[in-house]
Tab-separated table of C-alpha atoms in Angstrom:
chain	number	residue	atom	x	y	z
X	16	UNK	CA	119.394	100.077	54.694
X	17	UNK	CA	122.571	97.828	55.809
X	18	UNK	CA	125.881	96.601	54.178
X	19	UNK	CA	126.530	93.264	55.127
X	20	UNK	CA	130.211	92.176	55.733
X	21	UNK	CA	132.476	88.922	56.442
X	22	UNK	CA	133.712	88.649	59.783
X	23	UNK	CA	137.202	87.639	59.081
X	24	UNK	CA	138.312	86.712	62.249
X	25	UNK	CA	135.766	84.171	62.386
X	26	UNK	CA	137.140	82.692	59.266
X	27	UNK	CA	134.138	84.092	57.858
X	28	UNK	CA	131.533	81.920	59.704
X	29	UNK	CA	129.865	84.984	60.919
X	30	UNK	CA	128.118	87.562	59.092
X	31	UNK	CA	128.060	91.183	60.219
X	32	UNK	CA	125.246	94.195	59.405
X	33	UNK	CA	126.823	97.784	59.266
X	34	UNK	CA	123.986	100.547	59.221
X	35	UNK	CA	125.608	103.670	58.560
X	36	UNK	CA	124.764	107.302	59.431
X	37	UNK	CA	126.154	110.222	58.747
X	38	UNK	CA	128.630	112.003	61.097
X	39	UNK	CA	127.897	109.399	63.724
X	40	UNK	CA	128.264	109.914	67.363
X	41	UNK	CA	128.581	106.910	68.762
X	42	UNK	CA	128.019	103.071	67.306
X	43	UNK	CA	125.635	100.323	68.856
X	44	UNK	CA	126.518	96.241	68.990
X	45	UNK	CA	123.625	94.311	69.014
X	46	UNK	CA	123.643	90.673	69.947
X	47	UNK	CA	120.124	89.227	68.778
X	48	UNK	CA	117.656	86.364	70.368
X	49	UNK	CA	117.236	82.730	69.610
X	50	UNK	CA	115.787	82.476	66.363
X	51	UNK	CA	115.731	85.527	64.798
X	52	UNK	CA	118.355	87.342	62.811
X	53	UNK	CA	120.067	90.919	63.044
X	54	UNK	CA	118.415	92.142	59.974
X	55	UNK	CA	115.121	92.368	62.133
X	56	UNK	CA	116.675	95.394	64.069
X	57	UNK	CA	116.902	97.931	60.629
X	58	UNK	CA	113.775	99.732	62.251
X	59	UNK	CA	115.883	100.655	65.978
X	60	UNK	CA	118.889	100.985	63.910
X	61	UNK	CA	116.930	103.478	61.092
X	62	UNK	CA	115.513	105.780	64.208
X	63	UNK	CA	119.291	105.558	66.087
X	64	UNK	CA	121.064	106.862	62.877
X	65	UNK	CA	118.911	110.278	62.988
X	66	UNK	CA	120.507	110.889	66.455
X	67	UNK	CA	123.952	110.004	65.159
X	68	UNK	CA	124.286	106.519	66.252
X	69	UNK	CA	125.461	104.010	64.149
X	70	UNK	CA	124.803	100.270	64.186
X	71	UNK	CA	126.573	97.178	63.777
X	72	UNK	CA	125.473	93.720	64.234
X	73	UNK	CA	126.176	90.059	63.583
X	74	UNK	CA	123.712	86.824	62.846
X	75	UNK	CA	124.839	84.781	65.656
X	76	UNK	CA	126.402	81.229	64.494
X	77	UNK	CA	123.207	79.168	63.320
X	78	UNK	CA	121.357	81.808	62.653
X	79	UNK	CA	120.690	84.213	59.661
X	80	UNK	CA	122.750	84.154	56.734
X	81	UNK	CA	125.840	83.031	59.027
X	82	UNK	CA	127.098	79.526	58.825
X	83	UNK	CA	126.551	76.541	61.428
X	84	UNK	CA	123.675	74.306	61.344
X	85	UNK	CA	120.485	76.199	62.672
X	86	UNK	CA	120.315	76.735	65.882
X	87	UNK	CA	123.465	75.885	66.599
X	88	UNK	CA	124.938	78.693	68.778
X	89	UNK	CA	127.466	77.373	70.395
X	90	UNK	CA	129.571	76.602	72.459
X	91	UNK	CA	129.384	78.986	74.352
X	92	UNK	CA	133.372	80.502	74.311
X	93	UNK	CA	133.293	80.466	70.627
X	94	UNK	CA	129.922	82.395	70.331
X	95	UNK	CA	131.910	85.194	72.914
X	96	UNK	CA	134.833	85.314	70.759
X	97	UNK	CA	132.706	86.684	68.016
X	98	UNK	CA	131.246	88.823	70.320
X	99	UNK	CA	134.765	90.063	70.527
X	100	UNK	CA	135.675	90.242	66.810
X	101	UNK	CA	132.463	92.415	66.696
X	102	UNK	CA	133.729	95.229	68.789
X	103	UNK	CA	136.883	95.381	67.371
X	104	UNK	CA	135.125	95.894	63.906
X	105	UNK	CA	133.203	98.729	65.245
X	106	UNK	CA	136.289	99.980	66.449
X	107	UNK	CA	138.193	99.956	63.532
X	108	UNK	CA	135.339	101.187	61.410
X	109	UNK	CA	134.361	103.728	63.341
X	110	UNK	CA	137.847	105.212	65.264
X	111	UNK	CA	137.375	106.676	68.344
X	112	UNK	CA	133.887	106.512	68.900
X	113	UNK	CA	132.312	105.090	72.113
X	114	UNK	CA	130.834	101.736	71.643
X	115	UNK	CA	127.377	100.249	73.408
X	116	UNK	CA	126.768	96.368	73.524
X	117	UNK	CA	123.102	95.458	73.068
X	118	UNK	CA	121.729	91.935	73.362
X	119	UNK	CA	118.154	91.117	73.570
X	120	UNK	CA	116.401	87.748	75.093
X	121	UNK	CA	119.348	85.091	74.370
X	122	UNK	CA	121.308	87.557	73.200
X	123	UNK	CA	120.830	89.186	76.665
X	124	UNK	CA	121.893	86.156	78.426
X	125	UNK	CA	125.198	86.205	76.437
X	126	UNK	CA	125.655	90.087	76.755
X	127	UNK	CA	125.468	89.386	80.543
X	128	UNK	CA	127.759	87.023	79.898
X	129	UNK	CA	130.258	88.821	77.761
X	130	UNK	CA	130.030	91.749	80.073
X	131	UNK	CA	131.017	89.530	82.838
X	132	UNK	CA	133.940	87.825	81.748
X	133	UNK	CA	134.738	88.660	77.585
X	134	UNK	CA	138.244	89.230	76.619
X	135	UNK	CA	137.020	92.820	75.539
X	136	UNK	CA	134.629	93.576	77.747
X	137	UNK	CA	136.255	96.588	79.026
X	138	UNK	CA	136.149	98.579	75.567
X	139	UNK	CA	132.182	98.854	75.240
X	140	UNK	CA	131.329	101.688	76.847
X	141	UNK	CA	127.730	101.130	77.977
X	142	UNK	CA	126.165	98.195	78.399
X	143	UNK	CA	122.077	97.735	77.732
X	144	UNK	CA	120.141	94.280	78.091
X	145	UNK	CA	116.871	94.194	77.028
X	146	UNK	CA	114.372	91.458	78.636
X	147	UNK	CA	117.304	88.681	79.008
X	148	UNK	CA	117.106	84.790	78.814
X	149	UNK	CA	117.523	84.324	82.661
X	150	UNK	CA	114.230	82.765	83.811
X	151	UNK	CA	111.950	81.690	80.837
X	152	UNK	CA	108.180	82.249	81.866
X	153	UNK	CA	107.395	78.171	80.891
X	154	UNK	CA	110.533	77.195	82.696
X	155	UNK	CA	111.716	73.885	82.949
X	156	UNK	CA	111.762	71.423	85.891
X	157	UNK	CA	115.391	71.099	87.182
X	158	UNK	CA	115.489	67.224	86.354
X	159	UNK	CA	114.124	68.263	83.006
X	160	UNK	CA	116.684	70.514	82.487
X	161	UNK	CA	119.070	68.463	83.921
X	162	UNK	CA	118.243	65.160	81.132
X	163	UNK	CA	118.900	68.012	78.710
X	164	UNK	CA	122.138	68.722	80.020
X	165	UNK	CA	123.396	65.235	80.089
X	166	UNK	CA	122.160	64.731	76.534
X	167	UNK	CA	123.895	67.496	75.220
X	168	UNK	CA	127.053	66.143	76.373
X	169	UNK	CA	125.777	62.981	74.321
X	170	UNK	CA	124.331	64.680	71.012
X	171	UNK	CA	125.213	68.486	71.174
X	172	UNK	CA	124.101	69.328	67.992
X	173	UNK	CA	121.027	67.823	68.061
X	174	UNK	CA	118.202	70.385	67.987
X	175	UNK	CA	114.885	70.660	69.312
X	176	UNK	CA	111.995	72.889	68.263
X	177	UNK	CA	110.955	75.767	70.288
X	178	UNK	CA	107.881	78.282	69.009
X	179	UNK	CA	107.382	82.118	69.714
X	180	UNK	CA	103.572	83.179	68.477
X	181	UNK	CA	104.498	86.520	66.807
X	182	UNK	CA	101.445	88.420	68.790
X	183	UNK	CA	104.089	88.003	71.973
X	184	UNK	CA	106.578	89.268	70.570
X	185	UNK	CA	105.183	92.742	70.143
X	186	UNK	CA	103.027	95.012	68.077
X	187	UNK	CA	102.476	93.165	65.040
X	188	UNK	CA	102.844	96.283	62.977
X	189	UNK	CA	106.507	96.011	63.865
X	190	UNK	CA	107.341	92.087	64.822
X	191	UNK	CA	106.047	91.572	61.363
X	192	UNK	CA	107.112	89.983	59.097
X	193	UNK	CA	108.077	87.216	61.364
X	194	UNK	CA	106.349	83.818	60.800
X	195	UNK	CA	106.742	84.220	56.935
X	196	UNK	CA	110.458	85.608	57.467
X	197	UNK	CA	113.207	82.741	55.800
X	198	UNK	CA	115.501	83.642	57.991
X	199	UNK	CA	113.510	83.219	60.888
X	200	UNK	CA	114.084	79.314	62.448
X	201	UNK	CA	112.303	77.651	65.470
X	202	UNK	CA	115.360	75.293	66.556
X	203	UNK	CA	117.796	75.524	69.174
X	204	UNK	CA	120.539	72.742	69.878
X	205	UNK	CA	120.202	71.172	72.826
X	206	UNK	CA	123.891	72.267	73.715
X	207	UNK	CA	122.869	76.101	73.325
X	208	UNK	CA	119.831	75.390	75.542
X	209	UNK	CA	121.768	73.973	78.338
X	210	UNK	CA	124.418	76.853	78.258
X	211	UNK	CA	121.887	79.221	78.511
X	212	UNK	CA	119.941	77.806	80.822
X	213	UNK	CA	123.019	76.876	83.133
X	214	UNK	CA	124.485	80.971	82.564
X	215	UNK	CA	120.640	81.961	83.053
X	216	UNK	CA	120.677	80.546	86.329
X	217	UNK	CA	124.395	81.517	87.174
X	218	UNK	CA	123.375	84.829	86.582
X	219	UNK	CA	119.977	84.373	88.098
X	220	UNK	CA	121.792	83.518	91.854
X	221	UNK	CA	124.792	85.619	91.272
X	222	UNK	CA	126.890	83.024	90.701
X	223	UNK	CA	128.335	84.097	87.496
X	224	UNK	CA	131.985	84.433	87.041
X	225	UNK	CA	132.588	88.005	86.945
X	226	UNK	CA	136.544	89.490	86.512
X	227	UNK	CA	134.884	93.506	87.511
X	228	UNK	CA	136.425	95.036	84.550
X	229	UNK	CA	132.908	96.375	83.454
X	230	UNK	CA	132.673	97.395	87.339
X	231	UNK	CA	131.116	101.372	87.019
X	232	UNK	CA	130.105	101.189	83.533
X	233	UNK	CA	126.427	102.683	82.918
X	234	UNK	CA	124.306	99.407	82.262
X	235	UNK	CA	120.801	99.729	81.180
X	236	UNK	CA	118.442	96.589	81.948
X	237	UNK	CA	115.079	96.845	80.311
X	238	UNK	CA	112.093	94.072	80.530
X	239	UNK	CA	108.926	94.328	79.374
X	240	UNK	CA	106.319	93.723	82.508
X	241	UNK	CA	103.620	91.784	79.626
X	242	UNK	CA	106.992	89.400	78.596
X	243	UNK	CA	105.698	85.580	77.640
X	244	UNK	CA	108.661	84.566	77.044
X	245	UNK	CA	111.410	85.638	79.267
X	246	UNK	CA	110.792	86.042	82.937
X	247	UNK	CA	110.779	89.832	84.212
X	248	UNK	CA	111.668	88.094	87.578
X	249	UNK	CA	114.925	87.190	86.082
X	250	UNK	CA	115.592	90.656	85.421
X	251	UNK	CA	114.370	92.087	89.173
X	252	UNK	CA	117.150	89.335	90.486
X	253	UNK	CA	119.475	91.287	88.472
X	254	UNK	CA	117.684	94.585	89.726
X	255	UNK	CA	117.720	93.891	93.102
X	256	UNK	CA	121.120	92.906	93.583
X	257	UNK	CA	122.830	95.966	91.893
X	258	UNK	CA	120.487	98.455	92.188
X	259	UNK	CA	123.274	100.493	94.298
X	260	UNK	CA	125.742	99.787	91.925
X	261	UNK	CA	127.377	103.218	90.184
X	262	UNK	CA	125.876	103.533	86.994
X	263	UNK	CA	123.110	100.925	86.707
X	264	UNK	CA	119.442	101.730	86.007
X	265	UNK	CA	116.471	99.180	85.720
X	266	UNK	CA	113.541	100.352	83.036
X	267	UNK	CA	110.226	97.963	83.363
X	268	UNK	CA	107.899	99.135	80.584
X	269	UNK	CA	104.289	98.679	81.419
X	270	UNK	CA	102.130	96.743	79.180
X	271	UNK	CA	105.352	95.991	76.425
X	272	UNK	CA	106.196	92.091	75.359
X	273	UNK	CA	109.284	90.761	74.977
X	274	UNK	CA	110.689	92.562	72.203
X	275	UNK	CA	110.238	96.133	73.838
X	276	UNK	CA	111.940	97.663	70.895
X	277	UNK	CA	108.945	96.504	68.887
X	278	UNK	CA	106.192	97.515	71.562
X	279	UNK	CA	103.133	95.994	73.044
X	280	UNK	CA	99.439	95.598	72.186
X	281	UNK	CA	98.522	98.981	72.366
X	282	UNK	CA	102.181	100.790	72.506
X	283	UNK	CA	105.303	100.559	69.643
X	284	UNK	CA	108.325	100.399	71.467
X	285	UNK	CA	109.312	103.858	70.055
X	286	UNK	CA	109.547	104.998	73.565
X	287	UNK	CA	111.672	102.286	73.915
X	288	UNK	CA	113.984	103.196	71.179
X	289	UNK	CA	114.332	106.804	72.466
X	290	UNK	CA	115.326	105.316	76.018
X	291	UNK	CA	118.432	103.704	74.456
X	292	UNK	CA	119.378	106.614	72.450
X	293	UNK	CA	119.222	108.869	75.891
X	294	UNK	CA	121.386	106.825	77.274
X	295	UNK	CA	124.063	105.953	74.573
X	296	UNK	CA	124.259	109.357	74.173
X	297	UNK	CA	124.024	110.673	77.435
């Protein structure tokens, strides 16, 4: 189960998710994907709480049960900024114990971002992305890309439709209930897609701004090698280019889709699950 709560900060725009445990250890921040909602994460953040780690979480602007038309999430500094008021509610709420910022598939790409240049990101921690909106597998031509660019300048909140099949997502016993879920859209404005596909490919070359205060934190990147949606080559970029760096590990799970935490055809994701809460609590 989950508490919801107002963000105040964020004049109450964005809604947060609080599941408890007792006598935690440590508390997770999770930063959802494109179309989906926090409230999809109860199952991680049910098996987390029996090792002591509690969860909090937020429905990204345009999303969920926060406001903003659907879809909307953006732009891009504001959506950071409640990145920021969502640390400093798990600090407050739960004193003195370490925090770990999550994101997953979009929220990946702005967890990379956040962890490269947030106002707070030196007070997480640990740092874990999970298959990350760098390189999507149906990418877009450049000059495709680039007409969306220029017409978000035009019409930014203008949205466009964009489907994920639930059966690549993960195993349906877990991505489910997905299609019939309300709070569940297919939209993304077009001025989201062209931040994340301009940070995406920032982050892709290493081009990213990047101020080092996360410099030696332990960071956990996880993709799925069966991922439809997000590229796993936009995580071995990543890979390859720190993979000397003090305290980073890359995890590619065999046969898993794009939401690892939910599994693959023929696996859960539990294994998944049990990888994060080695390393938070490591």
């Amino acid at each position: 189960m989950f508490e919801n709560f107002a963000m105040e900060t964020r004049n109450r725009e964005v809604v947060g998710y609080r599941f408890d445990c007792d006598n935690p250890k440590a508390v997770l921040c999770i930063i959802h994907g494109v179309g989906e909602h926090a409230g999809r994460y109860r199952r991680m953040a049910s098996m987390l709480a029996e090792s002591g780690i509690a969860t909090v979480a937020f429905d990204l602007r345009g999303h969920g049960i926060s406001q903003g038309k659907r879809g909307d999430c953006a732009p891009r500094q504001q959506v950071l900024e409640d990145v920021d008021a969502l640390i400093e509610y798990a600090q407050r709420f739960y004193p003195e114990l370490p925090v770990t910022l999550y994101g997953h598939s979009m929220g990946g790409n702005i967890c990379l971002d956040y962890k490269a240049r947030g106002n707070n990101n030196s007070l997480p921690e640990k740092y874990i992305v999970s298959a990350p909106w760098i390189k999507l597998v149906k990418d877009f031509p450049k000059p495709v890309v680039s007409m969306l660019r220029a017409a978000s300048k035009i019409a930014p909140r203008v949205t466009i439709s964009q489907s994920f099949p639930e059966e690549q997502l993960g195993n349906l016993i877990n991505v489910r209930p997905y299609d019939d879920d309300p709070l569940v859209h297919n939209t993304i404005s077009l001025r989201c897609a062209a931040e994340c596909f301009d940070k995406g490919n920032e982050i892709f070359e290493g081009a990213n701004y990047d101020n080092h205060n996360t410099d030696g934190k332990p960071f956990l990147l996880m993709h799925g090698d069966e991922d439809k949606i997000c590229s796993v080559e936009g995580s071995r970029a990543v890979a390859a280019r720190m993979k000397d760096s003090e305290g980073f590990r890359y995890v590619e799970w065999h046969g898993y889709y794009h939401e690892i935490h939910n599994g693959g055809k023929d696996v859960t994701g539990d294994e998944v699950i049990y990888a994060i809460k080695d390393f938070i609590l490591a």
